[in-house]
mmCIF file of C-alpha atoms in Angstrom:
data_model
loop_
_atom_site.group_PDB
_atom_site.id
_atom_site.type_symbol
_atom_site.label_atom_id
_atom_site.label_comp_id
_atom_site.label_asym_id
_atom_site.label_seq_id
_atom_site.Cartn_x
_atom_site.Cartn_y
_atom_site.Cartn_z
ATOM 1 C CA MET A 1 -0.138 0.001 -0.177
ATOM 2 C CA SER A 2 1.587 3.324 -1.048
ATOM 3 C CA LYS A 3 2.267 5.666 1.597
ATOM 4 C CA THR A 4 0.486 9.306 2.327
ATOM 5 C CA ARG A 5 2.979 11.639 1.394
ATOM 6 C CA VAL A 6 3.150 15.007 3.623
ATOM 7 C CA LEU A 7 4.475 18.266 3.379
ATOM 8 C CA ILE A 8 5.190 20.140 6.225
ATOM 9 C CA ILE A 9 5.376 24.009 6.219
ATOM 10 C CA ASP A 10 6.545 26.101 9.417
ATOM 11 C CA ASP A 11 8.685 28.669 10.012
ATOM 12 C CA SER A 12 10.153 26.837 13.430
ATOM 13 C CA ALA A 13 13.117 24.630 12.355
ATOM 14 C CA LEU A 14 12.313 22.927 15.420
ATOM 15 C CA VAL A 15 8.863 22.277 14.654
ATOM 16 C CA ARG A 16 9.846 21.019 11.231
ATOM 17 C CA SER A 17 12.428 18.699 12.388
ATOM 18 C CA LEU A 18 9.809 17.295 14.997
ATOM 19 C CA LEU A 19 6.785 16.706 12.410
ATOM 20 C CA THR A 20 8.822 15.290 9.929
ATOM 21 C CA GLU A 21 10.314 12.465 12.581
ATOM 22 C CA ILE A 22 6.646 12.058 13.798
ATOM 23 C CA ILE A 23 5.402 11.352 10.465
ATOM 24 C CA ASN A 24 8.513 9.131 9.180
ATOM 25 C CA LYS A 25 8.044 6.777 12.287
ATOM 26 C CA GLN A 26 4.877 5.666 10.806
ATOM 27 C CA PRO A 27 4.274 2.811 8.577
ATOM 28 C CA ASP A 28 1.835 4.396 6.356
ATOM 29 C CA MET A 29 2.791 7.711 5.569
ATOM 30 C CA GLU A 30 6.223 9.758 4.923
ATOM 31 C CA ALA A 31 7.234 13.220 5.233
ATOM 32 C CA ILE A 32 8.280 14.216 1.662
ATOM 33 C CA GLY A 33 9.730 17.612 2.621
ATOM 34 C CA ALA A 34 9.446 20.814 4.938
ATOM 35 C CA ALA A 35 8.800 24.213 3.891
ATOM 36 C CA PRO A 36 10.122 27.198 6.082
ATOM 37 C CA ASP A 37 7.748 29.715 4.344
ATOM 38 C CA PRO A 38 4.532 29.223 1.655
ATOM 39 C CA LEU A 39 6.690 30.999 -0.987
ATOM 40 C CA VAL A 40 9.164 27.705 -1.001
ATOM 41 C CA ALA A 41 5.689 25.656 -0.023
ATOM 42 C CA ARG A 42 4.179 26.751 -3.397
ATOM 43 C CA GLU A 43 7.207 25.716 -5.731
ATOM 44 C CA MET A 44 7.372 22.217 -3.409
ATOM 45 C CA ILE A 45 3.813 21.476 -4.119
ATOM 46 C CA ARG A 46 3.877 22.107 -7.809
ATOM 47 C CA ALA A 47 6.786 19.644 -7.524
ATOM 48 C CA MET A 48 6.019 16.960 -5.366
ATOM 49 C CA ASN A 49 2.180 17.070 -5.507
ATOM 50 C CA PRO A 50 1.853 15.721 -1.783
ATOM 51 C CA ASP A 51 -1.147 14.296 -0.374
ATOM 52 C CA VAL A 52 -1.700 16.083 2.562
ATOM 53 C CA LEU A 53 -0.344 19.575 4.345
ATOM 54 C CA THR A 54 0.684 20.420 7.747
ATOM 55 C CA LEU A 55 0.625 24.318 7.784
ATOM 56 C CA ASP A 56 1.315 26.686 10.522
ATOM 57 C CA VAL A 57 -0.382 30.618 10.102
ATOM 58 C CA GLU A 58 1.915 32.968 11.538
ATOM 59 C CA MET A 59 4.841 32.517 8.950
ATOM 60 C CA PRO A 60 7.068 35.204 7.283
ATOM 61 C CA LYS A 61 6.233 36.175 3.531
ATOM 62 C CA MET A 62 3.008 35.301 3.485
ATOM 63 C CA ASP A 63 0.266 34.635 6.234
ATOM 64 C CA GLY A 64 -0.997 30.852 6.284
ATOM 65 C CA LEU A 65 -4.345 31.827 6.191
ATOM 66 C CA ASP A 66 -3.823 33.761 2.797
ATOM 67 C CA PHE A 67 -1.912 30.877 1.620
ATOM 68 C CA LEU A 68 -4.495 28.537 2.546
ATOM 69 C CA GLU A 69 -7.347 30.578 0.963
ATOM 70 C CA ARG A 70 -5.576 30.471 -2.071
ATOM 71 C CA LEU A 71 -4.294 27.061 -1.952
ATOM 72 C CA MET A 72 -8.290 26.182 -1.476
ATOM 73 C CA ARG A 73 -9.025 28.226 -4.510
ATOM 74 C CA LEU A 74 -6.374 27.026 -7.088
ATOM 75 C CA ARG A 75 -5.256 23.417 -5.891
ATOM 76 C CA PRO A 76 -7.223 22.137 -3.302
ATOM 77 C CA THR A 77 -5.320 19.516 -1.179
ATOM 78 C CA PRO A 78 -6.175 18.188 2.687
ATOM 79 C CA VAL A 79 -4.588 20.754 5.288
ATOM 80 C CA VAL A 80 -3.938 20.136 8.726
ATOM 81 C CA MET A 81 -3.458 23.313 10.912
ATOM 82 C CA VAL A 82 -0.737 23.711 13.262
ATOM 83 C CA SER A 83 -1.965 26.388 15.463
ATOM 84 C CA THR A 84 -1.048 27.352 18.687
ATOM 85 C CA LEU A 85 -3.179 27.043 21.435
ATOM 86 C CA THR A 86 -4.206 31.050 22.477
ATOM 87 C CA GLU A 87 -7.220 32.906 21.923
ATOM 88 C CA ARG A 88 -5.740 34.423 19.169
ATOM 89 C CA GLY A 89 -4.751 31.160 17.502
ATOM 90 C CA ALA A 90 -8.172 29.801 18.482
ATOM 91 C CA GLU A 91 -9.976 32.170 16.292
ATOM 92 C CA THR A 92 -7.141 32.214 13.400
ATOM 93 C CA THR A 93 -7.936 28.025 13.619
ATOM 94 C CA ILE A 94 -11.819 28.628 13.173
ATOM 95 C CA ARG A 95 -10.829 30.850 10.626
ATOM 96 C CA ALA A 96 -8.753 28.199 8.619
ATOM 97 C CA LEU A 97 -11.143 25.585 8.998
ATOM 98 C CA GLU A 98 -14.062 27.965 7.205
ATOM 99 C CA LEU A 99 -11.326 28.347 4.573
ATOM 100 C CA GLY A 100 -11.183 24.674 3.894
ATOM 101 C CA ALA A 101 -8.943 23.263 6.314
ATOM 102 C CA ILE A 102 -9.477 19.409 7.200
ATOM 103 C CA ASP A 103 -8.448 19.750 10.832
ATOM 104 C CA PHE A 104 -5.710 20.960 13.399
ATOM 105 C CA VAL A 105 -3.978 20.296 16.152
ATOM 106 C CA ALA A 106 -3.314 22.804 18.841
ATOM 107 C CA LYS A 107 0.573 23.468 18.929
ATOM 108 C CA PRO A 108 1.834 24.062 22.787
ATOM 109 C CA LYS A 109 2.811 27.340 23.858
ATOM 110 C CA ILE A 110 5.337 25.957 26.171
ATOM 111 C CA GLY A 111 7.857 22.833 26.106
ATOM 112 C CA LEU A 112 7.010 22.689 22.420
ATOM 113 C CA ALA A 113 9.488 19.166 21.929
ATOM 114 C CA SER A 114 7.920 17.300 24.469
ATOM 115 C CA GLY A 115 4.302 18.725 23.632
ATOM 116 C CA LEU A 116 4.462 17.793 20.004
ATOM 117 C CA THR A 117 5.775 14.340 21.350
ATOM 118 C CA ASP A 118 2.697 13.697 23.145
ATOM 119 C CA LEU A 119 0.530 14.801 20.430
ATOM 120 C CA ALA A 120 2.279 12.489 17.988
ATOM 121 C CA HIS A 121 -0.561 10.039 18.153
ATOM 122 C CA ASP A 122 -3.343 12.663 17.406
ATOM 123 C CA ILE A 123 -1.151 14.351 14.672
ATOM 124 C CA CYS A 124 -0.918 11.224 12.638
ATOM 125 C CA GLU A 125 -4.476 10.112 13.182
ATOM 126 C CA LYS A 126 -5.334 13.720 11.804
ATOM 127 C CA ILE A 127 -3.412 13.211 9.000
ATOM 128 C CA ARG A 128 -4.721 9.904 7.894
ATOM 129 C CA VAL A 129 -7.878 11.380 7.959
ATOM 130 C CA ALA A 130 -7.492 14.096 5.642
ATOM 131 C CA SER A 131 -5.577 11.858 3.440
ATOM 132 C CA HIS A 132 -9.094 10.297 2.808
ATOM 133 C CA ALA A 133 -11.132 13.483 3.056
ATOM 134 C CA ARG A 134 -13.504 15.053 0.072
ATOM 135 C CA MET A 135 -11.808 18.098 -1.613
ATOM 136 C CA HIS A 136 -13.393 20.568 -3.388
ATOM 137 C CA ARG A 137 -12.921 24.046 -5.113
ATOM 138 C CA HIS A 138 -13.417 26.285 -2.137
ATOM 139 C CA VAL A 139 -15.093 29.593 -2.262
ATOM 140 C CA LEU A 140 -16.239 31.310 0.527
ATOM 141 C CA THR A 141 -19.649 32.417 0.440
ATOM 142 C CA ALA A 142 -21.316 34.577 2.416
ATOM 143 C CA PRO A 143 -24.724 32.879 4.250
ATOM 144 C CA ALA A 144 -27.541 32.422 2.206
ATOM 145 C CA SER A 145 -29.487 35.521 4.056
ATOM 146 C CA SER A 146 -27.015 37.546 6.044
ATOM 147 C CA PRO A 147 -28.456 38.294 9.646
ATOM 148 C CA ALA A 148 -29.002 42.375 9.900
ATOM 149 C CA HIS A 149 -27.484 42.077 13.439
ATOM 150 C CA ALA A 150 -24.024 41.002 11.784
ATOM 151 C CA GLN A 151 -22.904 44.851 11.224
ATOM 152 C CA GLU A 152 -20.803 45.913 14.503
ATOM 153 C CA GLY A 153 -22.925 47.200 17.329
ATOM 154 C CA GLN A 154 -26.234 45.865 16.149
ATOM 155 C CA ALA A 155 -28.077 43.721 18.607
ATOM 156 C CA LYS A 156 -29.841 40.453 17.523
ATOM 157 C CA PRO A 157 -33.728 40.917 16.485
ATOM 158 C CA GLU A 158 -35.941 40.091 19.348
ATOM 159 C CA ARG A 159 -37.742 36.603 18.303
ATOM 160 C CA PRO A 160 -41.565 36.721 17.928
ATOM 161 C CA ALA A 161 -43.073 35.663 21.148
ATOM 162 C CA HIS A 162 -45.880 33.791 19.736
ATOM 163 C CA PHE A 163 -43.141 30.965 18.117
ATOM 164 C CA SER A 164 -41.226 30.882 21.324
ATOM 165 C CA ARG A 165 -44.171 29.793 23.201
ATOM 166 C CA LEU A 166 -45.028 27.073 21.312
ATOM 167 C CA SER A 167 -41.370 26.004 19.988
ATOM 168 C CA THR A 168 -40.064 25.466 23.626
ATOM 169 C CA GLU A 169 -40.933 21.525 23.410
ATOM 170 C CA LYS A 170 -38.987 21.137 20.166
ATOM 171 C CA LEU A 171 -35.310 20.613 19.802
ATOM 172 C CA ILE A 172 -32.890 20.092 17.133
ATOM 173 C CA ILE A 173 -29.646 17.769 18.379
ATOM 174 C CA ILE A 174 -26.663 18.122 16.374
ATOM 175 C CA GLY A 175 -23.652 15.820 16.061
ATOM 176 C CA ALA A 176 -20.547 16.367 14.096
ATOM 177 C CA SER A 177 -16.517 15.857 13.845
ATOM 178 C CA THR A 178 -13.807 15.963 11.295
ATOM 179 C CA GLY A 179 -15.423 19.108 8.694
ATOM 180 C CA GLY A 180 -18.211 19.432 11.032
ATOM 181 C CA THR A 181 -17.386 23.414 11.929
ATOM 182 C CA GLU A 182 -18.289 24.293 8.397
ATOM 183 C CA ALA A 183 -21.492 21.737 8.102
ATOM 184 C CA ILE A 184 -22.919 23.135 11.461
ATOM 185 C CA ARG A 185 -22.178 27.038 9.993
ATOM 186 C CA GLU A 186 -23.937 25.523 6.538
ATOM 187 C CA VAL A 187 -27.068 24.766 8.707
ATOM 188 C CA LEU A 188 -27.304 27.234 11.141
ATOM 189 C CA THR A 189 -26.982 30.081 9.231
ATOM 190 C CA ARG A 190 -30.012 29.098 7.790
ATOM 191 C CA LEU A 191 -32.253 28.851 10.677
ATOM 192 C CA PRO A 192 -34.713 32.034 11.959
ATOM 193 C CA ALA A 193 -34.177 33.844 14.731
ATOM 194 C CA ASP A 194 -37.128 32.009 16.287
ATOM 195 C CA SER A 195 -35.692 28.719 15.810
ATOM 196 C CA PRO A 196 -36.507 25.382 18.836
ATOM 197 C CA ALA A 197 -33.119 25.693 20.672
ATOM 198 C CA VAL A 198 -30.430 23.651 18.775
ATOM 199 C CA LEU A 199 -27.602 21.565 20.997
ATOM 200 C CA ILE A 200 -24.502 20.972 19.429
ATOM 201 C CA THR A 201 -21.638 18.414 19.746
ATOM 202 C CA GLN A 202 -18.593 19.053 17.792
ATOM 203 C CA HIS A 203 -15.575 17.002 18.229
ATOM 204 C CA MET A 204 -13.038 20.237 19.452
ATOM 205 C CA PRO A 205 -10.608 20.259 22.233
ATOM 206 C CA PRO A 206 -10.575 22.536 25.295
ATOM 207 C CA GLY A 207 -9.709 26.215 24.226
ATOM 208 C CA PHE A 208 -11.353 26.231 20.796
ATOM 209 C CA THR A 209 -15.080 25.912 21.471
ATOM 210 C CA ARG A 210 -16.012 29.603 22.584
ATOM 211 C CA SER A 211 -14.290 31.116 19.395
ATOM 212 C CA PHE A 212 -16.493 28.780 17.117
ATOM 213 C CA ALA A 213 -19.353 29.505 19.263
ATOM 214 C CA GLN A 214 -18.559 33.543 19.088
ATOM 215 C CA ARG A 215 -17.760 33.089 15.127
ATOM 216 C CA LEU A 216 -21.132 31.246 14.607
ATOM 217 C CA ASP A 217 -22.917 33.859 16.662
ATOM 218 C CA SER A 218 -21.781 36.885 14.297
ATOM 219 C CA LEU A 219 -23.203 34.698 11.449
ATOM 220 C CA CYS A 220 -26.311 33.406 12.590
ATOM 221 C CA LYS A 221 -29.820 34.986 13.188
ATOM 222 C CA ILE A 222 -30.045 32.756 16.587
ATOM 223 C CA THR A 223 -27.811 33.260 19.502
ATOM 224 C CA VAL A 224 -24.843 30.742 19.493
ATOM 225 C CA SER A 225 -22.926 30.152 22.547
ATOM 226 C CA GLU A 226 -20.737 27.651 24.465
ATOM 227 C CA ALA A 227 -23.110 26.056 26.779
ATOM 228 C CA VAL A 228 -23.015 26.289 30.498
ATOM 229 C CA ASP A 229 -23.966 24.147 33.288
ATOM 230 C CA GLY A 230 -27.482 24.592 34.252
ATOM 231 C CA GLU A 231 -28.824 26.921 32.155
ATOM 232 C CA ARG A 232 -32.077 27.112 30.653
ATOM 233 C CA VAL A 233 -32.778 25.592 27.167
ATOM 234 C CA LEU A 234 -34.552 28.650 24.998
ATOM 235 C CA PRO A 235 -35.956 28.885 21.152
ATOM 236 C CA GLY A 236 -34.014 31.225 19.378
ATOM 237 C CA HIS A 237 -30.606 29.530 21.068
ATOM 238 C CA ALA A 238 -27.834 27.170 20.133
ATOM 239 C CA TYR A 239 -25.511 25.509 22.693
ATOM 240 C CA ILE A 240 -22.316 24.157 21.730
ATOM 241 C CA ALA A 241 -20.316 21.526 24.027
ATOM 242 C CA PRO A 242 -17.381 23.004 25.561
ATOM 243 C CA GLY A 243 -14.030 21.437 24.779
ATOM 244 C CA ASP A 244 -13.286 19.298 27.485
ATOM 245 C CA GLN A 245 -17.063 18.213 28.314
ATOM 246 C CA HIS A 246 -19.922 16.174 27.778
ATOM 247 C CA LEU A 247 -23.008 18.031 27.038
ATOM 248 C CA LYS A 248 -26.733 16.674 28.245
ATOM 249 C CA LEU A 249 -30.176 17.605 27.949
ATOM 250 C CA ALA A 250 -31.751 17.304 31.070
ATOM 251 C CA ARG A 251 -35.108 18.340 32.874
ATOM 252 C CA SER A 252 -35.904 20.746 35.698
ATOM 253 C CA GLY A 253 -39.462 21.007 36.071
ATOM 254 C CA ALA A 254 -41.391 21.462 32.634
ATOM 255 C CA ASN A 255 -38.079 23.284 31.541
ATOM 256 C CA TYR A 256 -34.822 21.972 29.661
ATOM 257 C CA VAL A 257 -31.640 22.481 31.060
ATOM 258 C CA VAL A 258 -28.183 22.305 29.975
ATOM 259 C CA ARG A 259 -25.947 19.717 32.116
ATOM 260 C CA LEU A 260 -22.120 19.433 31.457
ATOM 261 C CA ASP A 261 -20.302 16.319 32.364
ATOM 262 C CA GLY A 262 -16.598 15.804 32.980
ATOM 263 C CA GLY A 263 -16.557 12.417 33.028
ATOM 264 C CA PRO A 264 -14.425 10.138 30.969
ATOM 265 C CA PRO A 265 -14.344 10.196 27.177
ATOM 266 C CA VAL A 266 -16.810 8.097 25.370
ATOM 267 C CA ASN A 267 -15.877 6.268 21.875
ATOM 268 C CA ARG A 268 -12.772 8.345 22.926
ATOM 269 C CA HIS A 269 -14.220 11.604 22.749
ATOM 270 C CA ARG A 270 -14.939 14.126 25.357
ATOM 271 C CA PRO A 271 -17.679 15.803 24.384
ATOM 272 C CA SER A 272 -18.912 12.878 22.849
ATOM 273 C CA VAL A 273 -21.961 12.928 20.677
ATOM 274 C CA GLU A 274 -23.218 9.417 21.983
ATOM 275 C CA VAL A 275 -23.523 11.149 25.547
ATOM 276 C CA LEU A 276 -25.659 14.127 23.912
ATOM 277 C CA PHE A 277 -27.719 11.463 21.432
ATOM 278 C CA LYS A 278 -28.762 9.431 24.440
ATOM 279 C CA SER A 279 -29.486 12.269 26.943
ATOM 280 C CA ALA A 280 -31.896 13.478 23.880
ATOM 281 C CA ALA A 281 -33.360 10.374 23.298
ATOM 282 C CA ALA A 282 -33.777 9.918 27.076
ATOM 283 C CA VAL A 283 -35.442 13.424 27.575
ATOM 284 C CA ALA A 284 -36.895 15.053 24.833
ATOM 285 C CA GLY A 285 -38.237 11.650 22.615
ATOM 286 C CA ARG A 286 -40.073 12.248 19.544
ATOM 287 C CA ASN A 287 -39.818 16.339 20.467
ATOM 288 C CA ALA A 288 -36.328 16.265 19.342
ATOM 289 C CA ILE A 289 -34.935 16.163 15.662
ATOM 290 C CA GLY A 290 -31.662 14.561 14.922
ATOM 291 C CA VAL A 291 -28.955 15.538 12.835
ATOM 292 C CA MET A 292 -25.778 13.662 12.090
ATOM 293 C CA LEU A 293 -23.313 15.635 10.126
ATOM 294 C CA THR A 294 -19.793 14.897 8.775
ATOM 295 C CA GLY A 295 -17.207 13.473 11.106
ATOM 296 C CA MET A 296 -14.454 10.385 11.143
ATOM 297 C CA GLY A 297 -15.601 6.856 13.048
ATOM 298 C CA LYS A 298 -18.855 5.751 14.893
ATOM 299 C CA ASP A 299 -19.656 8.384 17.522
ATOM 300 C CA GLY A 300 -23.233 8.839 18.174
ATOM 301 C CA ALA A 301 -24.803 5.979 16.253
ATOM 302 C CA THR A 302 -26.214 4.081 18.852
ATOM 303 C CA ALA A 303 -27.422 6.807 20.856
ATOM 304 C CA MET A 304 -29.156 8.060 17.676
ATOM 305 C CA LEU A 305 -30.581 4.746 16.871
ATOM 306 C CA GLU A 306 -31.866 5.295 20.731
ATOM 307 C CA MET A 307 -33.422 8.587 19.553
ATOM 308 C CA LYS A 308 -35.231 7.235 16.557
ATOM 309 C CA GLU A 309 -36.828 4.530 18.870
ATOM 310 C CA ALA A 310 -37.974 7.034 21.165
ATOM 311 C CA GLY A 311 -39.980 9.018 18.997
ATOM 312 C CA SER A 312 -37.047 11.285 17.325
ATOM 313 C CA PHE A 313 -36.991 11.788 13.383
ATOM 314 C CA ASN A 314 -33.153 11.834 12.473
ATOM 315 C CA ILE A 315 -31.186 13.206 9.535
ATOM 316 C CA ALA A 316 -27.910 12.245 8.167
ATOM 317 C CA GLN A 317 -25.567 14.447 6.104
ATOM 318 C CA ASP A 318 -24.719 12.632 2.572
ATOM 319 C CA GLU A 319 -21.622 11.073 1.508
ATOM 320 C CA ALA A 320 -21.221 13.792 -1.561
ATOM 321 C CA THR A 321 -21.352 16.841 0.472
ATOM 322 C CA SER A 322 -19.410 15.185 4.035
ATOM 323 C CA ILE A 323 -15.586 15.819 4.056
ATOM 324 C CA VAL A 324 -15.491 12.338 6.125
ATOM 325 C CA PHE A 325 -18.574 10.147 5.711
ATOM 326 C CA GLY A 326 -17.700 7.963 8.580
ATOM 327 C CA MET A 327 -20.371 8.994 11.581
ATOM 328 C CA PRO A 328 -23.397 9.442 9.145
ATOM 329 C CA ARG A 329 -22.255 6.221 7.456
ATOM 330 C CA GLU A 330 -22.686 4.629 10.891
ATOM 331 C CA ALA A 331 -25.688 6.066 11.798
ATOM 332 C CA ILE A 332 -27.260 4.923 8.737
ATOM 333 C CA ALA A 333 -25.887 1.226 8.709
ATOM 334 C CA VAL A 334 -27.410 0.959 12.181
ATOM 335 C CA GLY A 335 -31.032 1.785 10.812
ATOM 336 C CA ALA A 336 -30.856 5.208 13.272
ATOM 337 C CA VAL A 337 -31.692 7.606 9.955
ATOM 338 C CA ASP A 338 -34.908 8.702 8.603
ATOM 339 C CA GLU A 339 -33.308 10.800 5.677
ATOM 340 C CA VAL A 340 -29.931 11.255 4.171
ATOM 341 C CA LEU A 341 -29.581 15.029 2.852
ATOM 342 C CA PRO A 342 -26.872 17.400 1.080
ATOM 343 C CA VAL A 343 -26.095 19.643 3.630
ATOM 344 C CA MET A 344 -26.978 22.849 2.084
ATOM 345 C CA ARG A 345 -30.666 20.969 2.116
ATOM 346 C CA ILE A 346 -30.654 20.142 5.937
ATOM 347 C CA ALA A 347 -31.828 23.395 7.360
ATOM 348 C CA GLU A 348 -34.782 23.480 4.724
ATOM 349 C CA ARG A 349 -35.799 19.905 5.969
ATOM 350 C CA LEU A 350 -35.524 20.923 9.825
ATOM 351 C CA LEU A 351 -38.152 23.820 9.049
ATOM 352 C CA ASN A 352 -40.012 21.883 6.785
ATOM 353 C CA LYS A 353 -40.395 19.243 9.497
ATOM 354 C CA LEU A 354 -41.241 21.444 12.114
ATOM 355 C CA ALA A 355 -43.985 23.159 10.278
ATOM 356 C CA GLU A 356 -45.415 19.765 10.138
ATOM 357 C CA PHE A 357 -45.690 20.612 14.144
ATOM 358 C CA GLY A 358 -47.048 24.012 13.384
ATOM 359 C CA LEU A 359 -44.071 25.421 14.590
ATOM 360 C CA ALA A 360 -42.672 27.322 11.426
ATOM 361 C CA HIS A 361 -43.547 28.387 7.566
ATOM 362 C CA ARG A 362 -43.118 25.111 5.149
ATOM 363 C CA VAL A 363 -40.160 26.444 2.946
#
């Protein structure tokens, strides 16, 4: 079997050396070169035609994001970002995922050599996933209808009270992994301000989910935030699992509330889609609509079947629009899915399904 050919792009000689060593220890991949900046990398890409790139952001001669945007427009190639875990680094990483990067590794701020060595397994797994990702010529577009509040200084429009009262029982429950940040954006930006509440588990490490939520909040008509333990689940809001805690749905009297759990990883993940979907099956039953988006592995498939058996209606993203079809495929395979749709049609289907409950206008 041919090896995955990886080109490393980083201005740090130490990082280039460490990543080369980590990659070359793997039997199924090899580092075919290492570039200190995007201009050198551009020529190496032309000459070597790598399968996967690892890419730093802050580099001389050309910013990593500028390079990534040009690459995805002209020569789409799977990219794993290597980003420093800072607030600015988190915001930049979210932007990189918007531009088409497959995944990222949080580069440690201190103890770089030991930190990257400790991350060797994650780095190699993400390169493996990236090597199988579906790549398309990437053109970043604005949402179908940009929210009025997107202009700086403007508040989100108030939600109509009649809809909020009607939709307090209905919930949208979303699970995603690799490629999920953009799939989630595609769904949420198409939902109206008075949408039923949305609970989301996206596989993402600590330090990045807050920036992800803030970015979505600036783009969406609904209010998007990182979930807080004990807060009430309200219509017109989306709640994203923090990067190091499981997100659960619970009841407090007549209300839905958020519960966060720092327990062990489930299916190797914390947060885990399995945990969220299982709680939705137990608490919401037929009042939930489940959505499984792009991602590697099978996290959430079994619990999505529990949701269906409890009466929920479930949708999976199709293979053609998934970066990685693993999680949707597994959910379909166990019989947990009612419909399979391209990601750009999922929000429309959600609204039409809600219309059957009398909660929204059919589109």
